[in-house]
Amino acid sequence: MYTRLHPFLKKLAFIASILLLLNSCKKEIAVNNPPVANASTPIANAGTDVTATIFSCYDKTIDTVLNGSGSSDPENNIVYYTWKFLSGPPGSVIKYAHSYSSRSPVEKLSRGIHSFELTVTDQTGLSSKDTVLINVLGNAGIPTEYNLDMMINTSFTFYNNYNYPWEDPIGFYYDYTWMRGNSIFLPLGQFNIGVFEYADSVGSSSALYGSQMQIRTTIAHSYLYLDGDLGGINFKQLIMQGGGSFTGTFTVTWGSAEYCNPQVFANLPPLTVTGNLNTTTGMVNLRVIGRAFF
């Protein structure tokens, strides 16, 4: 026999079914997305404040690296490092402002104090901040004077009756000696020293057409250099005589310091060049000493 349900009971049963459905959904959500218990905030460390120097008059800015590798998180869950420029001379460029890496190159830092902020964020969304100052010195429009002392120990190459056909349609012949080596000069770093001598192509002649010396930094972001004439040394003659010691001068005619003062090398005394050339080993020792500007 069919019994008709009272309207009130029917309504009550409907509400109970809805509550039962909602409760089961809550349980399912709780199982699929467990809450993070006792999550700890990461600790941002933007590094210690540093001082950088623009050594060259040619350069108006300098590049360096922002380093947040000292940052930490108790759960080792840092997922983002975000760098932000706060204050200082305009124009600097943060290469990776938001990335997974703790380091980011920062370029075009001009003279003055620059402030950068690091924000580290962990997997749960917790974050903290820290700042670092970069004080850029130098490049005040005044060339910096140095007591230069550089030495190279390298091989030399001698070309007898060398031909440069692209310089002369009918061909131009001469004897050519060259050498190049690396030298460290602190605080400026590593330099290349190159010597190039052009002599008469006649084997018995030691007449020179010209000799040049170049001193150039190997640091990509700091363009320091000296170019000029080498005097008092005849490498071809020395080679013809079987080698030996030599003494000469390096007269600077052009260099990076001229971007601060075009006349900086006008009254600069020549630098002293000394060394020894060994024809048996094909090696040469060369030292450059004297006042110089960059």
PDB file of C-alpha atoms in Angstrom:
ATOM      1  CA  MET A   1       0.000   0.000   0.000  1.00  0.00           C
ATOM      2  CA  TYR A   2       1.452   3.407  -0.995  1.00  0.00           C
ATOM      3  CA  THR A   3       1.798   5.914   1.830  1.00  0.00           C
ATOM      4  CA  ARG A   4       2.018   9.600   0.965  1.00  0.00           C
ATOM      5  CA  LEU A   5       4.907  11.438   2.728  1.00  0.00           C
ATOM      6  CA  HIS A   6       3.968  14.500   4.707  1.00  0.00           C
ATOM      7  CA  PRO A   7       5.170  17.713   2.954  1.00  0.00           C
ATOM      8  CA  PHE A   8       7.220  18.789   5.986  1.00  0.00           C
ATOM      9  CA  LEU A   9       9.029  15.458   6.186  1.00  0.00           C
ATOM     10  CA  LYS A  10       9.654  15.569   2.454  1.00  0.00           C
ATOM     11  CA  LYS A  11      11.279  18.978   2.773  1.00  0.00           C
ATOM     12  CA  LEU A  12      13.375  17.813   5.752  1.00  0.00           C
ATOM     13  CA  ALA A  13      14.649  14.801   3.812  1.00  0.00           C
ATOM     14  CA  PHE A  14      15.694  17.057   0.912  1.00  0.00           C
ATOM     15  CA  ILE A  15      17.700  19.345   3.241  1.00  0.00           C
ATOM     16  CA  ALA A  16      19.406  16.353   4.868  1.00  0.00           C
ATOM     17  CA  SER A  17      20.498  15.013   1.491  1.00  0.00           C
ATOM     18  CA  ILE A  18      22.028  18.390   0.579  1.00  0.00           C
ATOM     19  CA  LEU A  19      23.968  18.586   3.864  1.00  0.00           C
ATOM     20  CA  LEU A  20      25.247  15.041   3.347  1.00  0.00           C
ATOM     21  CA  LEU A  21      26.489  15.941  -0.141  1.00  0.00           C
ATOM     22  CA  LEU A  22      28.304  19.083   1.098  1.00  0.00           C
ATOM     23  CA  ASN A  23      29.971  17.160   3.897  1.00  0.00           C
ATOM     24  CA  SER A  24      31.296  14.539   1.503  1.00  0.00           C
ATOM     25  CA  CYS A  25      32.753  17.326  -0.719  1.00  0.00           C
ATOM     26  CA  LYS A  26      34.606  18.858   2.218  1.00  0.00           C
ATOM     27  CA  LYS A  27      36.137  15.512   3.061  1.00  0.00           C
ATOM     28  CA  GLU A  28      37.272  15.028  -0.543  1.00  0.00           C
ATOM     29  CA  ILE A  29      38.880  18.494  -0.675  1.00  0.00           C
ATOM     30  CA  ALA A  30      40.676  17.877   2.592  1.00  0.00           C
ATOM     31  CA  VAL A  31      42.165  14.657   1.268  1.00  0.00           C
ATOM     32  CA  ASN A  32      43.329  16.081  -2.084  1.00  0.00           C
ATOM     33  CA  ASN A  33      44.853  19.351  -0.724  1.00  0.00           C
ATOM     34  CA  PRO A  34      46.391  18.767   2.674  1.00  0.00           C
ATOM     35  CA  PRO A  35      47.330  21.998   4.462  1.00  0.00           C
ATOM     36  CA  VAL A  36      51.028  22.851   5.029  1.00  0.00           C
ATOM     37  CA  ALA A  37      51.710  22.521   8.713  1.00  0.00           C
ATOM     38  CA  ASN A  38      54.194  24.797  10.503  1.00  0.00           C
ATOM     39  CA  ALA A  39      55.559  26.402   7.278  1.00  0.00           C
ATOM     40  CA  SER A  40      58.547  28.706   7.970  1.00  0.00           C
ATOM     41  CA  THR A  41      59.326  32.003   6.269  1.00  0.00           C
ATOM     42  CA  PRO A  42      62.432  31.989   4.064  1.00  0.00           C
ATOM     43  CA  ILE A  43      65.314  34.327   4.924  1.00  0.00           C
ATOM     44  CA  ALA A  44      66.478  36.712   2.181  1.00  0.00           C
ATOM     45  CA  ASN A  45      70.175  37.581   1.992  1.00  0.00           C
ATOM     46  CA  ALA A  46      71.130  40.023  -0.775  1.00  0.00           C
ATOM     47  CA  GLY A  47      74.850  39.765   0.028  1.00  0.00           C
ATOM     48  CA  THR A  48      77.258  42.200   1.643  1.00  0.00           C
ATOM     49  CA  ASP A  49      77.584  45.793   0.451  1.00  0.00           C
ATOM     50  CA  VAL A  50      80.350  46.124  -2.122  1.00  0.00           C
ATOM     51  CA  THR A  51      82.498  48.797  -3.736  1.00  0.00           C
ATOM     52  CA  ALA A  52      83.233  48.572  -7.469  1.00  0.00           C
ATOM     53  CA  THR A  53      85.645  50.778  -9.404  1.00  0.00           C
ATOM     54  CA  ILE A  54      85.579  52.051 -12.967  1.00  0.00           C
ATOM     55  CA  PHE A  55      89.287  52.103 -13.793  1.00  0.00           C
ATOM     56  CA  SER A  56      89.116  53.312 -17.385  1.00  0.00           C
ATOM     57  CA  CYS A  57      88.308  56.764 -18.721  1.00  0.00           C
ATOM     58  CA  TYR A  58      86.851  54.992 -21.736  1.00  0.00           C
ATOM     59  CA  ASP A  59      84.169  53.294 -19.636  1.00  0.00           C
ATOM     60  CA  LYS A  60      81.283  55.293 -18.210  1.00  0.00           C
ATOM     61  CA  THR A  61      79.643  52.325 -16.480  1.00  0.00           C
ATOM     62  CA  ILE A  62      80.566  48.958 -14.983  1.00  0.00           C
ATOM     63  CA  ASP A  63      78.883  45.529 -14.799  1.00  0.00           C
ATOM     64  CA  THR A  64      78.742  43.229 -11.782  1.00  0.00           C
ATOM     65  CA  VAL A  65      76.593  40.434 -10.295  1.00  0.00           C
ATOM     66  CA  LEU A  66      73.820  40.571  -7.690  1.00  0.00           C
ATOM     67  CA  ASN A  67      74.222  37.533  -5.434  1.00  0.00           C
ATOM     68  CA  GLY A  68      71.450  36.173  -3.250  1.00  0.00           C
ATOM     69  CA  SER A  69      72.997  32.726  -2.743  1.00  0.00           C
ATOM     70  CA  GLY A  70      73.197  33.365   1.007  1.00  0.00           C
ATOM     71  CA  SER A  71      69.396  33.206   1.263  1.00  0.00           C
ATOM     72  CA  SER A  72      67.895  30.207   3.030  1.00  0.00           C
ATOM     73  CA  ASP A  73      64.665  28.416   3.851  1.00  0.00           C
ATOM     74  CA  PRO A  74      64.112  25.787   6.624  1.00  0.00           C
ATOM     75  CA  GLU A  75      62.258  23.561   4.152  1.00  0.00           C
ATOM     76  CA  ASN A  76      64.647  24.327   1.260  1.00  0.00           C
ATOM     77  CA  ASN A  77      61.678  25.444  -0.806  1.00  0.00           C
ATOM     78  CA  ILE A  78      62.769  28.808  -2.255  1.00  0.00           C
ATOM     79  CA  VAL A  79      61.296  28.980  -5.753  1.00  0.00           C
ATOM     80  CA  TYR A  80      61.796  32.606  -6.831  1.00  0.00           C
ATOM     81  CA  TYR A  81      64.446  35.303  -6.466  1.00  0.00           C
ATOM     82  CA  THR A  82      63.200  38.769  -7.378  1.00  0.00           C
ATOM     83  CA  TRP A  83      65.578  41.748  -7.699  1.00  0.00           C
ATOM     84  CA  LYS A  84      64.342  45.330  -7.693  1.00  0.00           C
ATOM     85  CA  PHE A  85      66.163  48.634  -8.158  1.00  0.00           C
ATOM     86  CA  LEU A  86      65.445  50.944  -5.209  1.00  0.00           C
ATOM     87  CA  SER A  87      67.615  54.034  -5.605  1.00  0.00           C
ATOM     88  CA  GLY A  88      70.739  55.456  -7.179  1.00  0.00           C
ATOM     89  CA  PRO A  89      71.904  56.815 -10.538  1.00  0.00           C
ATOM     90  CA  PRO A  90      69.518  55.887 -13.353  1.00  0.00           C
ATOM     91  CA  GLY A  91      70.304  53.570 -16.217  1.00  0.00           C
ATOM     92  CA  SER A  92      71.268  50.286 -14.534  1.00  0.00           C
ATOM     93  CA  VAL A  93      69.797  47.090 -15.983  1.00  0.00           C
ATOM     94  CA  ILE A  94      69.000  43.938 -13.957  1.00  0.00           C
ATOM     95  CA  LYS A  95      69.433  41.008 -16.336  1.00  0.00           C
ATOM     96  CA  TYR A  96      67.171  38.536 -14.495  1.00  0.00           C
ATOM     97  CA  ALA A  97      64.780  40.475 -12.274  1.00  0.00           C
ATOM     98  CA  HIS A  98      62.619  37.419 -11.495  1.00  0.00           C
ATOM     99  CA  SER A  99      64.077  33.924 -11.842  1.00  0.00           C
ATOM    100  CA  TYR A 100      64.893  30.599 -10.212  1.00  0.00           C
ATOM    101  CA  SER A 101      68.570  31.563  -9.933  1.00  0.00           C
ATOM    102  CA  SER A 102      69.988  33.320  -6.878  1.00  0.00           C
ATOM    103  CA  ARG A 103      72.364  35.342  -9.068  1.00  0.00           C
ATOM    104  CA  SER A 104      71.659  38.012 -11.642  1.00  0.00           C
ATOM    105  CA  PRO A 105      74.050  40.184 -13.668  1.00  0.00           C
ATOM    106  CA  VAL A 106      73.433  43.891 -13.286  1.00  0.00           C
ATOM    107  CA  GLU A 107      74.754  46.116 -16.047  1.00  0.00           C
ATOM    108  CA  LYS A 108      75.486  49.786 -16.748  1.00  0.00           C
ATOM    109  CA  LEU A 109      76.181  50.884 -13.173  1.00  0.00           C
ATOM    110  CA  SER A 110      77.435  54.460 -13.295  1.00  0.00           C
ATOM    111  CA  ARG A 111      79.329  56.395 -10.644  1.00  0.00           C
ATOM    112  CA  GLY A 112      77.395  56.626  -7.342  1.00  0.00           C
ATOM    113  CA  ILE A 113      75.612  54.455  -4.758  1.00  0.00           C
ATOM    114  CA  HIS A 114      73.052  51.945  -6.045  1.00  0.00           C
ATOM    115  CA  SER A 115      70.512  50.162  -3.816  1.00  0.00           C
ATOM    116  CA  PHE A 116      68.873  46.876  -4.821  1.00  0.00           C
ATOM    117  CA  GLU A 117      66.201  44.835  -3.028  1.00  0.00           C
ATOM    118  CA  LEU A 118      65.989  41.038  -3.075  1.00  0.00           C
ATOM    119  CA  THR A 119      62.727  39.197  -2.382  1.00  0.00           C
ATOM    120  CA  VAL A 120      62.848  35.417  -1.914  1.00  0.00           C
ATOM    121  CA  THR A 121      59.605  33.429  -2.116  1.00  0.00           C
ATOM    122  CA  ASP A 122      59.087  29.816  -1.069  1.00  0.00           C
ATOM    123  CA  GLN A 123      56.701  27.172  -2.378  1.00  0.00           C
ATOM    124  CA  THR A 124      53.951  28.131   0.080  1.00  0.00           C
ATOM    125  CA  GLY A 125      54.003  31.788  -0.977  1.00  0.00           C
ATOM    126  CA  LEU A 126      55.862  33.054   2.098  1.00  0.00           C
ATOM    127  CA  SER A 127      58.578  35.641   1.382  1.00  0.00           C
ATOM    128  CA  SER A 128      61.102  38.024   2.908  1.00  0.00           C
ATOM    129  CA  LYS A 129      63.257  40.911   1.676  1.00  0.00           C
ATOM    130  CA  ASP A 130      66.816  42.207   2.013  1.00  0.00           C
ATOM    131  CA  THR A 131      68.803  45.033   0.393  1.00  0.00           C
ATOM    132  CA  VAL A 132      72.363  45.490  -0.844  1.00  0.00           C
ATOM    133  CA  LEU A 133      74.346  48.620  -1.722  1.00  0.00           C
ATOM    134  CA  ILE A 134      76.828  48.848  -4.609  1.00  0.00           C
ATOM    135  CA  ASN A 135      79.095  51.892  -4.426  1.00  0.00           C
ATOM    136  CA  VAL A 136      80.671  52.627  -7.813  1.00  0.00           C
ATOM    137  CA  LEU A 137      83.822  54.749  -7.715  1.00  0.00           C
ATOM    138  CA  GLY A 138      86.041  56.254 -10.391  1.00  0.00           C
ATOM    139  CA  ASN A 139      85.517  57.888 -13.755  1.00  0.00           C
ATOM    140  CA  ALA A 140      85.401  61.424 -12.365  1.00  0.00           C
ATOM    141  CA  GLY A 141      86.902  62.780 -15.579  1.00  0.00           C
ATOM    142  CA  ILE A 142      90.471  62.647 -14.226  1.00  0.00           C
ATOM    143  CA  PRO A 143      92.889  59.984 -15.553  1.00  0.00           C
ATOM    144  CA  THR A 144      94.321  57.670 -12.896  1.00  0.00           C
ATOM    145  CA  GLU A 145      98.124  57.459 -12.733  1.00  0.00           C
ATOM    146  CA  TYR A 146      99.856  54.118 -12.141  1.00  0.00           C
ATOM    147  CA  ASN A 147     103.451  53.011 -11.657  1.00  0.00           C
ATOM    148  CA  LEU A 148     103.295  50.398 -14.361  1.00  0.00           C
ATOM    149  CA  ASP A 149     105.352  47.210 -14.020  1.00  0.00           C
ATOM    150  CA  MET A 150     104.430  44.405 -16.416  1.00  0.00           C
ATOM    151  CA  MET A 151     106.378  41.363 -17.574  1.00  0.00           C
ATOM    152  CA  ILE A 152     105.781  38.658 -20.163  1.00  0.00           C
ATOM    153  CA  ASN A 153     107.608  35.401 -20.851  1.00  0.00           C
ATOM    154  CA  THR A 154     106.486  34.197 -24.251  1.00  0.00           C
ATOM    155  CA  SER A 155     107.562  32.916 -27.661  1.00  0.00           C
ATOM    156  CA  PHE A 156     108.479  35.177 -30.569  1.00  0.00           C
ATOM    157  CA  THR A 157     107.910  34.677 -34.291  1.00  0.00           C
ATOM    158  CA  PHE A 158     110.172  35.942 -37.098  1.00  0.00           C
ATOM    159  CA  TYR A 159     109.020  36.038 -40.727  1.00  0.00           C
ATOM    160  CA  ASN A 160     111.787  36.458 -43.315  1.00  0.00           C
ATOM    161  CA  ASN A 161     110.809  38.385 -46.451  1.00  0.00           C
ATOM    162  CA  TYR A 162     107.153  38.463 -45.491  1.00  0.00           C
ATOM    163  CA  ASN A 163     104.590  39.460 -48.140  1.00  0.00           C
ATOM    164  CA  TYR A 164     101.444  41.540 -47.574  1.00  0.00           C
ATOM    165  CA  PRO A 165      99.890  41.528 -51.067  1.00  0.00           C
ATOM    166  CA  TRP A 166      96.633  43.128 -49.867  1.00  0.00           C
ATOM    167  CA  GLU A 167      98.532  46.253 -48.825  1.00  0.00           C
ATOM    168  CA  ASP A 168     100.148  46.749 -52.240  1.00  0.00           C
ATOM    169  CA  PRO A 169      98.844  45.490 -55.616  1.00  0.00           C
ATOM    170  CA  ILE A 170     102.350  44.415 -56.658  1.00  0.00           C
ATOM    171  CA  GLY A 171     103.256  43.036 -53.255  1.00  0.00           C
ATOM    172  CA  PHE A 172     105.187  44.573 -50.364  1.00  0.00           C
ATOM    173  CA  TYR A 173     107.924  42.551 -48.675  1.00  0.00           C
ATOM    174  CA  TYR A 174     109.562  43.037 -45.282  1.00  0.00           C
ATOM    175  CA  ASP A 175     110.866  41.081 -42.309  1.00  0.00           C
ATOM    176  CA  TYR A 176     108.308  40.856 -39.553  1.00  0.00           C
ATOM    177  CA  THR A 177     108.851  39.995 -35.860  1.00  0.00           C
ATOM    178  CA  TRP A 178     106.025  39.734 -33.361  1.00  0.00           C
ATOM    179  CA  MET A 179     105.402  38.498 -29.829  1.00  0.00           C
ATOM    180  CA  ARG A 180     102.438  38.515 -27.470  1.00  0.00           C
ATOM    181  CA  GLY A 181     101.984  37.450 -23.862  1.00  0.00           C
ATOM    182  CA  ASN A 182      99.856  37.931 -20.746  1.00  0.00           C
ATOM    183  CA  SER A 183     100.785  39.919 -17.656  1.00  0.00           C
ATOM    184  CA  ILE A 184      99.048  40.602 -14.342  1.00  0.00           C
ATOM    185  CA  PHE A 185      99.065  44.153 -13.006  1.00  0.00           C
ATOM    186  CA  LEU A 186      97.117  44.723  -9.807  1.00  0.00           C
ATOM    187  CA  PRO A 187      94.618  46.117  -9.130  1.00  0.00           C
ATOM    188  CA  LEU A 188      93.698  46.261 -12.817  1.00  0.00           C
ATOM    189  CA  GLY A 189      93.994  42.552 -13.608  1.00  0.00           C
ATOM    190  CA  GLN A 190      95.284  40.726 -16.672  1.00  0.00           C
ATOM    191  CA  PHE A 191      96.677  42.439 -19.775  1.00  0.00           C
ATOM    192  CA  ASN A 192      97.923  41.385 -23.199  1.00  0.00           C
ATOM    193  CA  ILE A 193     101.267  42.858 -24.274  1.00  0.00           C
ATOM    194  CA  GLY A 194     102.006  42.756 -27.989  1.00  0.00           C
ATOM    195  CA  VAL A 195     105.124  43.844 -29.918  1.00  0.00           C
ATOM    196  CA  PHE A 196     105.241  44.213 -33.720  1.00  0.00           C
ATOM    197  CA  GLU A 197     108.412  45.072 -35.682  1.00  0.00           C
ATOM    198  CA  TYR A 198     108.707  45.767 -39.426  1.00  0.00           C
ATOM    199  CA  ALA A 199     112.230  45.635 -40.911  1.00  0.00           C
ATOM    200  CA  ASP A 200     113.957  45.756 -44.303  1.00  0.00           C
ATOM    201  CA  SER A 201     113.351  42.577 -46.303  1.00  0.00           C
ATOM    202  CA  VAL A 202     117.022  42.384 -47.322  1.00  0.00           C
ATOM    203  CA  GLY A 203     118.523  39.575 -45.247  1.00  0.00           C
ATOM    204  CA  SER A 204     121.756  41.404 -44.424  1.00  0.00           C
ATOM    205  CA  SER A 205     119.996  44.672 -43.566  1.00  0.00           C
ATOM    206  CA  SER A 206     118.762  45.515 -40.075  1.00  0.00           C
ATOM    207  CA  ALA A 207     117.044  48.763 -41.058  1.00  0.00           C
ATOM    208  CA  LEU A 208     113.646  49.173 -39.387  1.00  0.00           C
ATOM    209  CA  TYR A 209     110.442  50.531 -40.866  1.00  0.00           C
ATOM    210  CA  GLY A 210     108.762  50.757 -37.489  1.00  0.00           C
ATOM    211  CA  SER A 211     108.058  49.054 -34.144  1.00  0.00           C
ATOM    212  CA  GLN A 212     104.894  49.251 -32.073  1.00  0.00           C
ATOM    213  CA  MET A 213     103.760  48.043 -28.671  1.00  0.00           C
ATOM    214  CA  GLN A 214     100.212  47.477 -27.427  1.00  0.00           C
ATOM    215  CA  ILE A 215      99.084  46.916 -23.843  1.00  0.00           C
ATOM    216  CA  ARG A 216      95.410  45.990 -23.565  1.00  0.00           C
ATOM    217  CA  THR A 217      93.273  44.605 -20.787  1.00  0.00           C
ATOM    218  CA  THR A 218      91.656  41.192 -21.197  1.00  0.00           C
ATOM    219  CA  ILE A 219      88.680  42.152 -18.969  1.00  0.00           C
ATOM    220  CA  ALA A 220      85.612  42.449 -21.165  1.00  0.00           C
ATOM    221  CA  HIS A 221      83.825  45.137 -19.152  1.00  0.00           C
ATOM    222  CA  SER A 222      86.850  47.392 -18.553  1.00  0.00           C
ATOM    223  CA  TYR A 223      88.523  48.801 -21.667  1.00  0.00           C
ATOM    224  CA  LEU A 224      92.061  49.797 -20.629  1.00  0.00           C
ATOM    225  CA  TYR A 225      94.802  50.181 -23.200  1.00  0.00           C
ATOM    226  CA  LEU A 226      98.075  51.866 -24.186  1.00  0.00           C
ATOM    227  CA  ASP A 227      99.404  52.043 -27.756  1.00  0.00           C
ATOM    228  CA  GLY A 228     102.686  53.535 -28.916  1.00  0.00           C
ATOM    229  CA  ASP A 229     106.090  53.319 -30.529  1.00  0.00           C
ATOM    230  CA  LEU A 230     108.929  51.063 -29.463  1.00  0.00           C
ATOM    231  CA  GLY A 231     112.374  52.641 -29.710  1.00  0.00           C
ATOM    232  CA  GLY A 232     115.976  51.601 -29.196  1.00  0.00           C
ATOM    233  CA  ILE A 233     115.391  47.887 -29.881  1.00  0.00           C
ATOM    234  CA  ASN A 234     116.081  46.062 -33.144  1.00  0.00           C
ATOM    235  CA  PHE A 235     114.740  42.520 -32.842  1.00  0.00           C
ATOM    236  CA  LYS A 236     115.753  41.501 -36.353  1.00  0.00           C
ATOM    237  CA  GLN A 237     119.349  42.487 -35.690  1.00  0.00           C
ATOM    238  CA  LEU A 238     119.239  40.703 -32.340  1.00  0.00           C
ATOM    239  CA  ILE A 239     117.971  37.534 -34.049  1.00  0.00           C
ATOM    240  CA  MET A 240     120.675  37.780 -36.736  1.00  0.00           C
ATOM    241  CA  GLN A 241     123.285  38.013 -33.955  1.00  0.00           C
ATOM    242  CA  GLY A 242     121.970  34.953 -32.132  1.00  0.00           C
ATOM    243  CA  GLY A 243     119.903  36.692 -29.456  1.00  0.00           C
ATOM    244  CA  GLY A 244     120.793  38.477 -26.243  1.00  0.00           C
ATOM    245  CA  SER A 245     119.545  41.188 -23.889  1.00  0.00           C
ATOM    246  CA  PHE A 246     117.912  44.443 -24.976  1.00  0.00           C
ATOM    247  CA  THR A 247     116.907  47.832 -23.583  1.00  0.00           C
ATOM    248  CA  GLY A 248     114.549  50.328 -25.176  1.00  0.00           C
ATOM    249  CA  THR A 249     111.642  52.690 -24.672  1.00  0.00           C
ATOM    250  CA  PHE A 250     107.882  52.634 -25.090  1.00  0.00           C
ATOM    251  CA  THR A 251     106.463  56.041 -26.058  1.00  0.00           C
ATOM    252  CA  VAL A 252     102.695  56.084 -25.507  1.00  0.00           C
ATOM    253  CA  THR A 253     100.881  57.859 -28.330  1.00  0.00           C
ATOM    254  CA  TRP A 254      97.307  56.774 -27.591  1.00  0.00           C
ATOM    255  CA  GLY A 255      95.372  55.211 -24.729  1.00  0.00           C
ATOM    256  CA  SER A 256      92.079  54.957 -22.871  1.00  0.00           C
ATOM    257  CA  ALA A 257      93.021  57.855 -20.536  1.00  0.00           C
ATOM    258  CA  GLU A 258      92.574  60.282 -23.436  1.00  0.00           C
ATOM    259  CA  TYR A 259      88.827  59.945 -22.980  1.00  0.00           C
ATOM    260  CA  CYS A 260      89.328  61.929 -19.749  1.00  0.00           C
ATOM    261  CA  ASN A 261      92.118  64.233 -20.963  1.00  0.00           C
ATOM    262  CA  PRO A 262      93.166  64.393 -24.658  1.00  0.00           C
ATOM    263  CA  GLN A 263      96.598  65.779 -23.685  1.00  0.00           C
ATOM    264  CA  VAL A 264      97.388  63.272 -20.934  1.00  0.00           C
ATOM    265  CA  PHE A 265     100.216  61.599 -22.887  1.00  0.00           C
ATOM    266  CA  ALA A 266     101.706  64.784 -24.379  1.00  0.00           C
ATOM    267  CA  ASN A 267     104.407  65.195 -21.698  1.00  0.00           C
ATOM    268  CA  LEU A 268     104.561  61.631 -20.421  1.00  0.00           C
ATOM    269  CA  PRO A 269     108.159  60.314 -20.352  1.00  0.00           C
ATOM    270  CA  PRO A 270     108.696  57.064 -22.305  1.00  0.00           C
ATOM    271  CA  LEU A 271     108.421  53.839 -20.336  1.00  0.00           C
ATOM    272  CA  THR A 272     111.478  51.591 -20.053  1.00  0.00           C
ATOM    273  CA  VAL A 273     111.483  48.246 -21.886  1.00  0.00           C
ATOM    274  CA  THR A 274     114.087  45.584 -21.002  1.00  0.00           C
ATOM    275  CA  GLY A 275     114.451  41.876 -21.626  1.00  0.00           C
ATOM    276  CA  ASN A 276     116.254  38.987 -23.247  1.00  0.00           C
ATOM    277  CA  LEU A 277     115.692  37.098 -26.510  1.00  0.00           C
ATOM    278  CA  ASN A 278     116.816  33.471 -26.922  1.00  0.00           C
ATOM    279  CA  THR A 279     117.042  32.217 -30.520  1.00  0.00           C
ATOM    280  CA  THR A 280     117.647  28.630 -29.391  1.00  0.00           C
ATOM    281  CA  THR A 281     114.412  28.284 -27.420  1.00  0.00           C
ATOM    282  CA  GLY A 282     112.450  30.857 -29.424  1.00  0.00           C
ATOM    283  CA  MET A 283     111.480  32.584 -26.171  1.00  0.00           C
ATOM    284  CA  VAL A 284     111.661  36.185 -25.063  1.00  0.00           C
ATOM    285  CA  ASN A 285     111.396  37.850 -21.645  1.00  0.00           C
ATOM    286  CA  LEU A 286     110.135  41.420 -21.738  1.00  0.00           C
ATOM    287  CA  ARG A 287     109.426  43.926 -18.956  1.00  0.00           C
ATOM    288  CA  VAL A 288     107.742  47.366 -19.151  1.00  0.00           C
ATOM    289  CA  ILE A 289     108.248  49.868 -16.307  1.00  0.00           C
ATOM    290  CA  GLY A 290     107.206  53.512 -15.877  1.00  0.00           C
ATOM    291  CA  ARG A 291     104.414  56.025 -15.301  1.00  0.00           C
ATOM    292  CA  ALA A 292     101.183  55.416 -17.160  1.00  0.00           C
ATOM    293  CA  PHE A 293      97.567  56.570 -17.175  1.00  0.00           C
ATOM    294  CA  PHE A 294      94.310  54.687 -17.772  1.00  0.00           C
TER     295      PHE A 294
END
